[in-house]
Amino acid sequence: MASIAGVFRRPTHPAGVWGWITTVDHKKIGALYGVTAFFFFMVGGLEALVMRIQLARAGQDVVSPEVFSQLFTMHALTMIFLGVMPLSAAFFNLIVPLMIGARDVAFPRLNAFSYWLFLFGAIVLQSGWLLGGSPNTGWFAYAPLTSNSFSPGNGMEFYIVGLGVLGISSVAAALNFIVTIINMRAPGMTLMRMPVFIWMTLITSFLLITAFPVITVGLIELYFDRTFGMNFFNAAAGGDVVLWQHLFWFFGHPEVYILILPAMGIVSEVLPTFSRKPLFGYEVVVLSGIIIGFMGWAVWSHHMFTVGLGPIANSVFALTTMFIAIPTGVKIFNWIATMWGGSISFKTPLLFSVGFIAMFIIGGLSGVMHSIAPSDAQQQDTYFVVAHIHYVLFGGSLFAIFSGIYYWFPKATGRMLDDRIGQVNFWLTMIGFNLAFFPMHFLGLDGMPRRQYTYSSDMGWDIWNFVSTIGGLILGVAVLVFLFNFFLSLRKGEIAGNDPWDGRTLEWSISSPPPEYNFATIPTVHGRDAFWEEKYGHGGKVPAGVSPEEGHQGGIHMPSPSYLPLIASLGLSIAAYGLIYSFAVSVVGAVIALAAIYGWALEPAAEPAGRES
Amino acid sequence: MHHSQAAEHATIATSTGIDNRKMLIWVFLGSECMFFGSLIATYLVYYGQSLPGTPTPGEILDIPTTSVSTFVLLMSSLMMVLAYSSVSRGNVRNFRIWILCTALLGATFLGFQVFEFTEFAREGLTPKTNLFGTTFFTLTGFHGAHVTVGVIWLVSLFGYSFKGDLTKDGGLSVDMAALYWHFVDIVWIVIFTVIYLIGVTNAPALIE
Amino acid sequence: MFNRPHLAVFVALLALFGALLIVGCNPDNPQSILDAKGPVAQRQLDLYWIIFWMALFVFVVVGGGLLYTVIRFRRRPGQGIPAQVHGNTKLEIGWTVVPAIMLAVIAVPTVISQFYISNAPSGDQLQINVTAHQWWWEVQYPDSGVVTANELHVPVGMTVSVELTSADVLHSFWVPKLAGKMDIFPGKTTSMWFRADEVGEYFGQCAEFCGESHAWMRFRVITDTPEDFEAWTASQLAQAAKPATPEATAGAGLFLSKACIQCHSTTPGVPTAGFPYPAPNLTHFGGRTTMAAGIMEMNAANLREWLSDPNEVKPGNIMAKEARAYTDPASALSSDDIDNLVAYLQGLR
């Protein structure tokens, strides 16, 4: 009865493209996230390469200053919101239910909704390239450069609406993963038996749901100022432009940990597997993740050391920032100790994870240098900071993400990524990355400010800029090598089998790729590294030979595909676009979204068994 | 139908024993706290910072009227409790009465807000006038929008009660709406205290 | 922990890395932060070196540990499953406490220096008020009444207290060899101080992204001997020099007829306030060493380039967008006009 209540006829067993469009399967959604995010990662990389070519030599005219401003703004937004965050989300989707022994996430349709909203938000954000200009004020969008008088046109609207839509998507996804992790664990998987990747996902999700509302409020205030002539950031009416900075960085610093904690989770899975040792100091690693998450709220003003908040505020934020170095350092020591005494296999995932640690040490140390408020007044807004953020975001997050891709690709597809090409990929990335970003330290110390579209040759910045551009081009080649490997291995890669790496966690106990229902029988967990324990027992027993095909499928009832998440997110995105051009369009979009949400509420998560099978 | 319900819920024995959807709404409300917290923080940062000579909270706000609307909203929360209590005991008929009362009181609150907004605009305070106008209308406006969503939700539940079974899972669907409704109510208590009660009494001293 | 040869290798490594890192930078570069010429920059540099060597030490220890670990424990053929070690409480405490101590050590000079650079020392001070515009600097000396642009003259060895505000968007005031940055906001003032210990010319630049020509918002701080500074102040307060050549006289006429005068004052001590668009006071323009906000040397060729097409030199600037000479084809400057204006402007000393 309820099944026909929806506005649209429910798809039962769609195939091909429709199968993807209506899917609520976390593995398929994870793949959608991954492919989309990697596409945007390449877009962001292309933006970076254009900038690097412009800056390769002094006084070049490859792009105009206006386009350059749009490039560095969009490069940051693309990499953060459309690259690294959704790549992490791809891992959350693919791996979390498998690792905790669940058949899907808590709200499969909400999960599909998150993905589609991410895709549409990404389109809104990028649409400025085609519709008269992208945002050009830097991703931090400091008022009052963002006001109508200094940023006419729709660039800032694409920023506001795009980030707003992406924010809803991220919060919806985070809510889903919080409930999934807290509520859907297999029997016996207590919190302190959860793999560290699950812990980091959980902490990241909490940061997402608490940080995004803050930036949403900032975006709303900016939108109201621009559209309705309100006074939030209007100095002439007594408004304080620094309020934007507080709102932005109160969101922005937790955002930094949103970007790095999942990476730390990935590394914490890869290192034990390839060292054949459990993670050293599990409790401490988890606890330090929690501390980093909490402290993420107490350091936002270290982005504002030169705002003139006064010596007391600067000192306090310097100290809290230094404090974060302690749990971060503890993690690094524990990772090294994990490998110590192990039996390290140098496959590509391990290389990227070790590369992550090495690069993150450098990025972490330059981070401590930035926490020294008085001397940071010299480094602030120079290329030294550009070097730092790339060492933690590329050398950190993206190295770990590549590690994760090489690690879990066999689980997701059933085939191995080629390891020899993978080694080439790693070394090219490593060389290109360091060549591109290490010289930026020198540029910063030589006094080159960020965000300038060119420079004159009497400043002594030519050589290192040129080197950096060469490094950037090598990185571009490294990404092409990865793509080649990806497509080649997708079709011709070695068959992986269930457990190609001698894994430790539950996802390796099932077939590759996993069946739609993941686990024929929900596993019972008896300790950390559940699958390893099952294979080797406490005394090194022979694998028990679990066959996932043993369980019978009759009793498993999976959620059914649905159009409604797509339609709801489409409606919301139309409504959002209306905020830029016409409120009438917003009303139409809202009505579509509302209809879809009604349909959603009324259709059961899973069709009755009779229709389903 | 019954089979599908069983498939949907009975198979999910959650790790904590709390239903997934109930946990979802709780975590969502946590997120909402940050949203309203940021709006309230903005209001407080700009409190007393409007240019001299522009309308102040003391001149514009009308505590007696808003006290009535606050009382109305508080009463709606009571109605909501009664509605949930009915549905969890399986009494759908009473549930319909109480949920309509809740929605009606919510709508009355919104009516007060519309009246208040137009009255203020007539007295010369619009969102553009000064920082007070900007922050006041934004904060209370977003609260009003939340109440509106709540009223739509409540009316939808009322409508659904003729079509489907709201008493299953101990009335979880109603419980979720109730949690949201109480949350919106509590946010109003904070807003009323900050903007009206403390704001009006302290304003002259702070603005000097 | 180390025996003798190990220690030697370690120190050698440290020195090698340190040397590599240091040769990457050239303190002679005009904006190098490694070449402090005043007490504020010196404090910041001292702190930088402390944290630099500490960071390098940690990098060599931890990075070396990482490298050693992955080489020493690489998988060997026939190797069984290694011992499943889960942790070690003593180690955990150790690597929590040691970094904490190191950070506590660096925290002390951090806080002390923060207070030092935030509070100008009492005593004789020169007060300068700077108003940042897109994309140039208006400089006012409230005590003497001097108004100039893009070049701050200061006496050597004297504490200079700078009050900063913005006429439009955010900017940041930065003279790397003298002091770190201070951001600039519309609607409020921020302040900072510096002192230059040597006579010289120091490069400064806006360090907060402020729009299209952010890259071209530079300035100079020129330190004079006290006597030179007195002389400079007196010269700035004098009336503008009368045009001395026929070309200059023609240029002066153009300056009026092309409405340059509507925004550019040629009266000493007049700030931008009250003009239709904010523009530098040009009373003693020809006496400056640079033009267009510190981005080009002051000479006829550069002036010519600027007057021919200011938007080419500094994209998006107000003069190119609003001045009649560039918006109204009927008022466009001929080549002769430009020559005459160059002669006039160069004569404004």
Coordinates of N, CA, C and O in Angstrom, one line a residue, chain B residues 86-199:
Chain B
S86 N -0.6 10.3 23.8 CA -1.7 9.6 23.2 C -1.3 8.5 22.2 O -1.8 7.4 22.3
V87 N -0.5 8.9 21.3 CA -0.1 8.0 20.2 C 0.7 6.8 20.8 O 0.5 5.7 20.3
S88 N 1.5 7.1 21.8 CA 2.3 6.0 22.3 C 1.4 5.0 23.1 O 1.7 3.8 23.3
R89 N 0.2 5.5 23.6 CA -0.7 4.6 24.2 C -1.7 4.0 23.2 O -2.7 3.3 23.5
G90 N -1.6 4.3 21.9 CA -2.4 3.8 20.9 C -3.7 4.5 20.6 O -4.5 4.1 19.9
N91 N -3.8 5.7 21.3 CA -5.1 6.4 21.1 C -4.9 7.5 20.0 O -4.5 8.6 20.2
V92 N -5.3 7.1 18.8 CA -5.0 7.9 17.6 C -6.0 9.1 17.6 O -5.7 10.2 17.1
R93 N -7.2 8.9 18.1 CA -8.3 9.9 18.1 C -7.8 11.1 18.9 O -7.8 12.3 18.4
N94 N -7.3 10.9 20.1 CA -6.9 12.0 21.0 C -5.6 12.6 20.4 O -5.4 13.8 20.4
F95 N -4.8 11.7 19.8 CA -3.6 12.2 19.2 C -3.9 13.3 18.2 O -3.3 14.4 18.1
R96 N -4.9 13.0 17.3 CA -5.3 14.0 16.3 C -5.7 15.3 16.9 O -5.3 16.4 16.4
I97 N -6.4 15.3 18.0 CA -6.8 16.5 18.6 C -5.6 17.3 19.1 O -5.4 18.5 18.8
W98 N -4.8 16.6 19.9 CA -3.6 17.3 20.5 C -2.7 17.8 19.4 O -2.1 18.9 19.5
I99 N -2.4 17.0 18.4 CA -1.4 17.5 17.4 C -2.0 18.7 16.6 O -1.2 19.6 16.3
L100 N -3.3 18.7 16.4 CA -3.9 19.9 15.8 C -3.7 21.1 16.7 O -3.4 22.2 16.2
C101 N -4.0 20.9 18.0 CA -3.8 22.0 18.9 C -2.3 22.5 18.9 O -2.1 23.7 18.8
T102 N -1.4 21.6 18.9 CA 0.0 22.0 18.8 C 0.3 22.8 17.6 O 0.9 23.9 17.6
A103 N -0.2 22.3 16.4 CA 0.1 23.0 15.2 C -0.6 24.4 15.2 O 0.0 25.4 14.7
L104 N -1.8 24.4 15.8 CA -2.5 25.7 15.8 C -1.8 26.7 16.7 O -1.7 27.9 16.3
L105 N -1.3 26.3 17.8 CA -0.6 27.2 18.7 C 0.7 27.6 18.0 O 1.1 28.8 18.1
G106 N 1.3 26.7 17.3 CA 2.6 27.1 16.6 C 2.2 28.1 15.5 O 3.0 29.1 15.4
A107 N 1.1 27.9 14.8 CA 0.7 28.9 13.8 C 0.4 30.2 14.5 O 0.7 31.3 13.9
T108 N -0.2 30.2 15.7 CA -0.5 31.4 16.4 C 0.8 32.2 16.7 O 0.9 33.4 16.5
F109 N 1.8 31.4 17.1 CA 3.1 32.0 17.4 C 3.6 32.7 16.2 O 4.1 33.9 16.2
L110 N 3.5 32.0 15.1 CA 4.0 32.6 13.8 C 3.2 33.9 13.5 O 3.7 34.9 13.0
G111 N 1.9 33.8 13.8 CA 1.0 35.0 13.5 C 1.5 36.2 14.3 O 1.7 37.3 13.8
F112 N 1.8 35.9 15.6 CA 2.4 37.0 16.5 C 3.7 37.5 15.8 O 3.9 38.7 15.8
Q113 N 4.5 36.6 15.3 CA 5.8 37.1 14.8 C 5.6 38.0 13.5 O 6.2 39.0 13.4
V114 N 4.6 37.6 12.7 CA 4.3 38.4 11.5 C 3.9 39.8 12.0 O 4.3 40.8 11.5
F115 N 3.0 39.8 13.0 CA 2.5 41.1 13.5 C 3.6 41.9 14.1 O 3.8 43.1 13.7
E116 N 4.5 41.2 14.8 CA 5.6 41.9 15.4 C 6.5 42.5 14.4 O 6.9 43.7 14.4
F117 N 6.8 41.7 13.3 CA 7.7 42.2 12.3 C 7.2 43.4 11.6 O 7.8 44.4 11.3
T118 N 5.9 43.3 11.2 CA 5.3 44.5 10.5 C 5.2 45.7 11.4 O 5.5 46.8 11.0
E119 N 4.9 45.5 12.7 CA 4.8 46.6 13.6 C 6.2 47.3 13.7 O 6.3 48.5 13.7
F120 N 7.3 46.5 13.8 CA 8.6 47.0 14.0 C 9.0 47.8 12.7 O 9.6 48.9 12.8
A121 N 8.6 47.2 11.6 CA 8.9 47.9 10.3 C 8.2 49.2 10.3 O 8.8 50.3 9.8
R122 N 7.0 49.3 10.8 CA 6.2 50.5 10.8 C 6.9 51.5 11.7 O 6.9 52.7 11.4
E123 N 7.5 51.0 12.8 CA 8.1 51.9 13.7 C 9.5 52.3 13.2 O 10.2 53.1 13.9
G124 N 10.0 51.8 12.1 CA 11.2 52.2 11.6 C 12.4 51.3 11.8 O 13.5 51.7 11.6
L125 N 12.1 50.0 12.1 CA 13.2 49.0 12.2 C 13.0 48.0 11.1 O 12.1 47.2 11.2
T126 N 13.9 48.0 10.2 CA 13.9 46.9 9.2 C 15.3 46.2 9.2 O 16.2 46.7 9.9
P127 N 15.4 45.1 8.5 CA 16.7 44.5 8.5 C 17.9 45.3 8.1 O 19.0 45.1 8.4
K128 N 17.5 46.4 7.3 CA 18.6 47.2 6.8 C 18.9 48.4 7.7 O 20.0 49.1 7.5
T129 N 18.1 48.7 8.7 CA 18.2 49.9 9.4 C 19.5 50.0 10.1 O 20.2 51.0 10.0
N130 N 19.8 49.0 10.9 CA 21.1 49.1 11.7 C 21.5 47.7 12.1 O 20.8 46.7 11.7
L131 N 22.5 47.6 12.9 CA 23.0 46.2 13.3 C 21.9 45.5 14.1 O 21.8 44.3 13.9
F132 N 21.2 46.2 14.9 CA 20.2 45.6 15.7 C 19.1 45.0 14.8 O 18.7 43.8 14.9
G133 N 18.7 45.7 13.8 CA 17.7 45.2 12.9 C 18.2 44.0 12.1 O 17.5 43.0 12.0
T134 N 19.4 44.1 11.6 CA 20.0 43.1 10.9 C 20.1 41.8 11.7 O 19.6 40.7 11.2
T135 N 20.6 41.9 12.9 CA 20.8 40.6 13.7 C 19.4 40.2 14.3 O 19.2 38.9 14.4
F136 N 18.6 41.1 14.6 CA 17.3 40.7 15.2 C 16.4 39.9 14.2 O 16.0 38.8 14.5
F137 N 16.3 40.5 13.1 CA 15.4 39.8 12.1 C 16.0 38.5 11.6 O 15.3 37.6 11.3
T138 N 17.3 38.5 11.5 CA 17.9 37.2 11.0 C 17.7 36.1 12.1 O 17.3 35.0 11.7
L139 N 18.0 36.4 13.3 CA 17.9 35.4 14.3 C 16.5 34.9 14.5 O 16.1 33.8 14.5
T140 N 15.6 35.9 14.8 CA 14.2 35.5 15.0 C 13.5 35.0 13.8 O 12.7 34.1 13.8
G141 N 14.0 35.5 12.6 CA 13.4 35.0 11.3 C 13.8 33.5 11.1 O 12.9 32.7 10.7
F142 N 15.0 33.2 11.4 CA 15.4 31.8 11.3 C 14.7 30.9 12.3 O 14.3 29.7 12.0
H143 N 14.4 31.4 13.5 CA 13.7 30.6 14.4 C 12.2 30.4 13.8 O 11.7 29.3 13.9
G144 N 11.7 31.5 13.3 CA 10.3 31.4 12.7 C 10.3 30.4 11.6 O 9.3 29.6 11.5
A145 N 11.4 30.4 10.8 CA 11.4 29.4 9.7 C 11.4 28.0 10.3 O 10.7 27.1 9.7
H146 N 12.1 27.8 11.4 CA 12.1 26.4 12.0 C 10.7 26.1 12.5 O 10.3 25.0 12.4
V147 N 10.0 27.1 13.1 CA 8.7 26.8 13.6 C 7.8 26.5 12.4 O 6.9 25.5 12.5
T148 N 7.9 27.2 11.3 CA 7.1 26.9 10.1 C 7.3 25.4 9.7 O 6.4 24.7 9.4
V149 N 8.6 25.0 9.6 CA 8.9 23.6 9.2 C 8.2 22.7 10.2 O 7.6 21.7 9.8
G150 N 8.2 23.1 11.5 CA 7.6 22.2 12.5 C 6.1 22.1 12.3 O 5.5 21.0 12.4
V151 N 5.5 23.2 12.0 CA 4.0 23.2 11.8 C 3.7 22.3 10.6 O 2.7 21.5 10.7
I152 N 4.5 22.5 9.5 CA 4.2 21.6 8.3 C 4.3 20.1 8.7 O 3.5 19.3 8.4
W153 N 5.4 19.9 9.5 CA 5.6 18.5 9.9 C 4.4 18.0 10.8 O 3.9 16.8 10.5
L154 N 4.0 18.8 11.7 CA 2.9 18.4 12.6 C 1.6 18.1 11.8 O 0.9 17.1 12.0
V155 N 1.3 19.0 10.9 CA 0.1 18.9 10.0 C 0.2 17.6 9.2 O -0.7 16.9 9.0
S156 N 1.5 17.4 8.7 CA 1.7 16.2 7.9 C 1.4 14.9 8.7 O 0.8 14.0 8.2
L157 N 1.8 14.9 9.9 CA 1.6 13.8 10.8 C 0.1 13.6 11.0 O -0.5 12.5 11.0
F158 N -0.6 14.7 11.2 CA -2.1 14.7 11.4 C -2.7 14.0 10.2 O -3.5 13.1 10.3
G159 N -2.3 14.5 9.0 CA -2.8 13.9 7.7 C -2.5 12.4 7.6 O -3.4 11.6 7.3
Y160 N -1.3 12.1 8.0 CA -0.8 10.7 7.8 C -1.6 9.8 8.8 O -1.8 8.6 8.5
S161 N -2.1 10.3 9.9 CA -2.8 9.5 10.9 C -4.0 8.9 10.3 O -4.5 7.9 10.8
F162 N -4.6 9.4 9.2 CA -5.7 8.8 8.6 C -5.4 7.7 7.6 O -6.2 7.0 7.1
K163 N -4.1 7.7 7.3 CA -3.7 6.8 6.2 C -2.8 5.7 6.6 O -2.9 4.6 6.2
G164 N -1.9 6.0 7.5 CA -1.0 4.9 8.0 C -1.1 4.8 9.5 O -1.9 5.4 10.2
D165 N -0.2 3.9 10.0 CA -0.2 3.6 11.4 C 0.9 4.3 12.1 O 2.1 4.0 12.0
L166 N 0.5 5.3 12.9 CA 1.5 6.1 13.7 C 1.9 5.4 15.0 O 2.8 5.9 15.6
T167 N 1.1 4.4 15.4 CA 1.4 3.9 16.7 C 2.5 2.8 16.7 O 3.0 2.4 17.8
K168 N 2.9 2.4 15.5 CA 4.0 1.4 15.5 C 5.3 2.0 16.1 O 5.5 3.2 16.1
D169 N 6.2 1.1 16.5 CA 7.4 1.5 17.2 C 7.2 2.5 18.3 O 7.9 3.4 18.6
G170 N 6.1 2.3 19.0 CA 5.8 3.2 20.1 C 5.6 4.6 19.7 O 5.9 5.6 20.5
G171 N 5.1 4.9 18.5 CA 4.9 6.3 18.0 C 6.2 7.0 17.7 O 6.3 8.2 17.9
L172 N 7.2 6.3 17.1 CA 8.5 6.9 16.9 C 8.4 8.1 16.0 O 9.0 9.1 16.2
S173 N 7.5 8.0 14.9 CA 7.5 9.2 14.0 C 7.0 10.4 14.7 O 7.5 11.5 14.4
V174 N 6.1 10.3 15.7 CA 5.6 11.4 16.4 C 6.7 11.9 17.4 O 6.9 13.1 17.6
D175 N 7.4 10.9 18.0 CA 8.4 11.2 18.9 C 9.5 12.1 18.3 O 10.0 13.1 18.9
M176 N 9.9 11.8 17.0 CA 10.9 12.6 16.4 C 10.4 14.0 16.2 O 11.1 15.0 16.4
A177 N 9.2 14.2 15.7 CA 8.6 15.5 15.5 C 8.6 16.2 16.9 O 8.9 17.4 17.0
A178 N 8.2 15.5 17.9 CA 8.1 16.1 19.2 C 9.5 16.6 19.7 O 9.6 17.7 20.2
L179 N 10.5 15.8 19.5 CA 11.9 16.2 19.9 C 12.2 17.5 19.2 O 12.7 18.5 19.8
Y180 N 12.0 17.6 17.9 CA 12.2 18.8 17.1 C 11.5 19.9 17.6 O 12.0 21.0 17.8
W181 N 10.2 19.7 17.9 CA 9.3 20.8 18.4 C 9.8 21.4 19.7 O 9.9 22.6 19.9
H182 N 10.1 20.5 20.6 CA 10.6 20.9 21.9 C 11.9 21.7 21.8 O 12.1 22.7 22.4
F183 N 12.8 21.2 20.9 CA 14.0 21.9 20.6 C 13.8 23.3 20.2 O 14.4 24.3 20.7
V184 N 12.9 23.5 19.2 CA 12.6 24.8 18.7 C 12.0 25.7 19.8 O 12.3 26.9 19.9
D185 N 11.2 25.1 20.6 CA 10.7 25.8 21.7 C 11.8 26.3 22.7 O 11.8 27.5 23.1
I186 N 12.7 25.4 23.0 CA 13.8 25.7 23.9 C 14.6 26.9 23.3 O 15.0 27.8 24.0
V187 N 14.9 26.8 22.0 CA 15.7 27.8 21.4 C 15.0 29.2 21.6 O 15.6 30.2 21.8
W188 N 13.6 29.1 21.5 CA 12.9 30.4 21.6 C 13.1 30.9 23.0 O 13.2 32.1 23.2
I189 N 13.0 30.0 24.0 CA 13.2 30.5 25.4 C 14.6 31.2 25.5 O 14.7 32.3 26.1
V190 N 15.6 30.7 24.9 CA 16.9 31.3 24.9 C 16.9 32.7 24.2 O 17.3 33.7 24.7
I191 N 16.3 32.7 23.0 CA 16.2 33.9 22.3 C 15.4 35.0 23.0 O 15.8 36.1 23.1
F192 N 14.3 34.5 23.6 CA 13.4 35.5 24.3 C 14.2 36.1 25.5 O 14.2 37.3 25.8
T193 N 15.0 35.2 26.2 CA 15.7 35.7 27.3 C 16.8 36.6 26.9 O 17.0 37.7 27.4
V194 N 17.6 36.3 25.8 CA 18.7 37.1 25.4 C 18.2 38.4 24.8 O 18.7 39.5 25.2
I195 N 17.3 38.3 23.8 CA 17.0 39.5 23.1 C 16.0 40.4 23.9 O 16.2 41.6 24.0
Y196 N 15.0 39.8 24.5 CA 14.0 40.6 25.1 C 14.3 40.9 26.6 O 14.4 42.0 26.9
L197 N 14.4 39.8 27.4 CA 14.5 40.1 28.8 C 15.8 40.8 29.2 O 15.8 41.9 29.7
I198 N 16.9 40.1 28.9 CA 18.2 40.8 29.2 C 18.5 42.0 28.3 O 18.8 43.0 28.8
G199 N 18.2 41.8 27.1 CA 18.5 42.8 26.1 C 17.9 44.1 26.3 O 18.5 45.2 26.3

